[in-house]
Every structure is written in structure tokens, then in C-alpha cells.
Amino acid sequence: MSPDKVYDIFVVGGGPAGYAAAIYAAKKGLKVGLAEKDKPGGTCLNRGCIPTKTYCASAELMMKMRESGEFGIKQSDINPQIDFSELFRRKESIVNKQVEGIRQLIKGNRIDYYEGDAFIESPEKVLISPKSSDEKIFVDFRYLLICTGSEPSGIRGVEVDHKYILDSTDILSLQELPRSLLIIGGGVIGVEFAMIMSVFGVKVYLVEILKRLIATEDMMASRIVQNRLKSLGAEVYTDVGIENLSLSGEGVNALLSNKKNIVVDRVLIAAGRRPVTNMSDSLKRELVNEKGFIVVDDYLKTKIDNIYAAGDVIGGMMLAHKAHYDGEIAVDNILGKNHKADYSAVPAVVYTHPEVASAGISEEKAKLKGIDVKVGRFFVASNGMAMARNATEGFVKIISEKESGRIIGGTIVSESASEMVTALTLAIKEKMTFDNIHDLIWPHPTISESVGEAMRDIRGMAIHKVGI
Ligand code: NAI
């Protein structure tokens, strides 16, 4: 059987790793094919970041409206209410526009796009089952780039029935708000939904098995998020697991390990994600580790010379922007560039209120690794712009290597932290020290000045802070 098409690169999976890599490769002049079984944009656009952030934006506005008195705006006769069907429609419309945008980019870059399930039979052969016909398409390629992503992983002993016990995809498909929601897992997805749903008026119970929420983030960030959730009416249980979940009538009965019994309309399982692969067993044996991730080297090449992989399917930080980065690194290496992946400065954002954004290594991890650190701190409460915006809760923490003064990590907890973290990412990536950044000019008035002050605080030189 001869192939229907031969490509320089064939990309399997059209999420942030796959579509970005395909466009990047096409811009570099390669002949590219791309297969996606669902819609382009992957989890992030269709079932993750973008729909969730649409809800976050409404929750944030709602919170601001509730604070209007603080801004000198009386609204005695206005009582803001969530119109969830309108909110759902808005979310769908934003997602659809973005999906269409990616389709146009794929087309505009002359990438052959296959809407169908791609099965990787061998290092030389991919078979696509197109959505539109029963006839399978066989494509050939010089290089294969696997970007098949991840899916919600669930927890042992609990069956996601997609009706009462939901995963993150299901909750974004709900067309009506539940009255009550138990969220299992206080990681990124768990806290984001706990905040959104609490603001929307849902009674939220959040259960985390570890001692604190968003345990990969700075300890003080966890505390601020937990306190904010409590102030919104959520019940948060840390160091607690689930002993039993059973369907009862139109809801779910949950027994927690602290013996508390909770009856809720719906349960959301937010306990991590697992990789997705679609390949022959013999290839799996060669490429995949015991956890299901594709094993790659620092250049994102697998054990097989013409196969590369990028994004969630290779593990590490499961973030859309890291996936995008991976995709381009893989293409560079396919083009012979010898481009090593560097994950020392991957920004991560938790879209709570305030937001938690971090990059590089945390203070706790640095200490565990035996790195002697010097920490710069600044509380957003002293910042004029933060006061003007009634957004004074938060802090900036910068971690530097004591001896060299190099900035190696940091955390920003603040309104718009997601927009500020890039300054930190740049400092870490470019191995900057106090001497490189102490006289950087930050626009005034902005909350971002707090980042500059925390950087200067490494040497006790923050102007708006007493003490050395
Ligand atoms: P996660 O790994 O961030 O958190 C899962 C949490 O569930 C952990 O804290 C874990 O200790 C807890 N857990 C596990 N089993 C449990 C049990 N039986 N009972 C109670 N707690 C339990 O995973 P999550 O939140 O599902 O997110 C998946 C991925 O998606 C992450 O890699 C995350 O980075 C990414 N993501 C990123 C977002 C962003 O960039 N803003 C937003 C949402 C997801």
C-alpha cells in the first residue's frame, strides 16, 4: 500500500503543542500534515484554559461589583445576578471564535489538516480514520511529532459517571449550575473551580489530601487562596481524603476521611491528568514509560530517531505554554538546530482571586535542594495602584542564589499577577542578578512596581520598605 501523502513532518494532535509546531514548521518552509480527532486547540482551548478563564472573568467582575461600595459607587437598587445560560453561551462563542481562528491559521499556512483519529502503527506509518468518511488515510513522513496531550485521570475507586460525578470536561459542559459541589483535589483545577463556583453562588466543598491547597506553589500563596475561598463561603478540608462516594437520589453522598458526611448535587474530580497515546503495542513498549508518558531526551526526541514528542504527553509541567514551547523546540531539532529544552523558567498561573503566578524554583524547593538563597519580599498592600484598584491582598517574593545574586525563582500573588510574571520569567531565563535589574524603570503607578521592589529587596534596597 503506497501512502496517500508524504510529509516532512506529520504532527499528531492539534493542541497548543501540535498546532503551534505545525505552524512553526510550515513557516520554516516544511511540508506539514496535522491530524486532530476533535477540534483544533486541544484541551486548553476546548476543555480547559479558555472556557475556564471565561468563567473566571465573569466571577472577577461579579466580585468587583460586590466591592463597588469600596470604589465609591452606590448600587442600592442593583443586585447583580449570574445568568448562567448567557455565561455558557458567551464561553461557547469565545471558544468557537478561537477554534475558527486556528483553523484559518492552519489553512493560511498551507498545512494539510486531517480531522480524524490518527493511529501510529509504526515509525513509518500513520493511519487516519477521518470523521467524514469510512476510508482510512495512510500518510508517510520523514519525521513524526506526537502531541496527543492528556486527559483527566480520576481517582482510584471512584467512577466518573459524567452525570453526577464529573471531570473538568463535564463541568465545563454543564448548562445549569448545581446548588452544591464537592471538589476532590485542591490543585490548580480544584481551586479555580472552587472560586468560580463559590462566586456564582454554588455551595462548594473542597477536599485536598495534602496538607495544603496548590501544594506546588508558595506556602503563603496557598494560605491566601484558602482564606479567600473560605471568605466566599466554601468549606475547605485539607489533609483529608475521600472514604466513600455513593449516588443518592439526585445527588451524591460523600464520606470524608475525617468522618464528615456531605450530600451534594455534583462532584468534580480534579486530581490530576494522565497522558493520551494512540499507537501500536510494539511502539508503546519502545516509547512509553510505566506512567504512560512518552520518554524524550533534552531535545524532545524519542528513542526512535524520526519520532519526537511534545506537550502533556511527555509529562513535566502540563501547561499550554510549555506545550507550545516544546512543539517549537522539537521542530528546531528536526531541522538540525540542536536546541535543548530549558524548563528553568516556565511560568505557572493559578487564576484565583488574587491570582497566583510563579516561575522558576520556589523557596521551599530551593532549600530542599540545599541552595543557599536570599529572598526579596514586597507586600502589594503598600502599592498605590493596588490601593486604587482595591486589590491590596498579595505579595511578591523573589528567590535569588545568595552567592551569585542570580534570580532563580519567585511568586507573585496579586490581581493581574499573570500579566506581571513575564518580568520574572525573563530575569530567570537570562540569569539576571540584582545588578542587572535594580535600576530597571517600572511604570508608575502600576502593581508591577511591587515586582521591582521585591527584586531590589534582595539587597535590602526596596525604597517603599523599612529595614535592611
Ligand atoms: P493537580 O496535579 O494540579 O492537582 C491535583 C490535586 O489533587 C493534588 O493537590 C492532589 O494532592 C489532589 N488529590 C489527588 N488525589 C486526591 C484524593 N483522592 N483526594 C483528595 N485530593 C486528591 O491537577 P489538576 O488540578 O487536576 O490539574 C491538572 C493539570 O492541568 C495540572 O498539571 C495543571 O497544571 C493543569 N492546569 C493548569 C491550569 C492553569 O495553568 N491555570 C488550569 C487548570 C489545569
Coordinates of C-alpha atoms in Angstrom, one line a residue, residues 218 362-364 366-367 372-378 396-402 409 454-460 465:
D218 CA 4.5 29.1 47.8
S362 CA 10.2 28.1 45.0
E363 CA 11.9 29.0 48.3
E364 CA 10.9 25.6 49.8
A366 CA 15.5 25.7 46.8
K367 CA 16.1 24.9 50.4
D372 CA 21.6 29.0 49.8
V373 CA 19.1 31.6 49.0
K374 CA 18.4 35.3 49.6
V375 CA 14.7 36.2 49.4
G376 CA 13.3 39.6 48.4
R377 CA 9.7 40.4 49.5
F378 CA 7.2 43.1 49.0
V396 CA 5.8 39.3 45.6
K397 CA 8.6 37.0 46.6
I398 CA 11.8 36.8 44.6
I399 CA 14.3 34.0 45.2
S400 CA 18.0 34.6 44.4
E401 CA 21.1 32.5 44.8
K402 CA 22.9 34.0 47.8
G409 CA 12.5 31.9 41.1
A454 CA 10.8 42.7 45.7
M455 CA 13.8 42.3 43.3
R456 CA 15.5 45.3 45.0
D457 CA 14.6 43.9 48.4
I458 CA 17.1 41.0 47.7
R459 CA 19.7 43.5 48.8
G460 CA 17.5 45.4 51.2
K465 CA 10.0 49.3 52.7

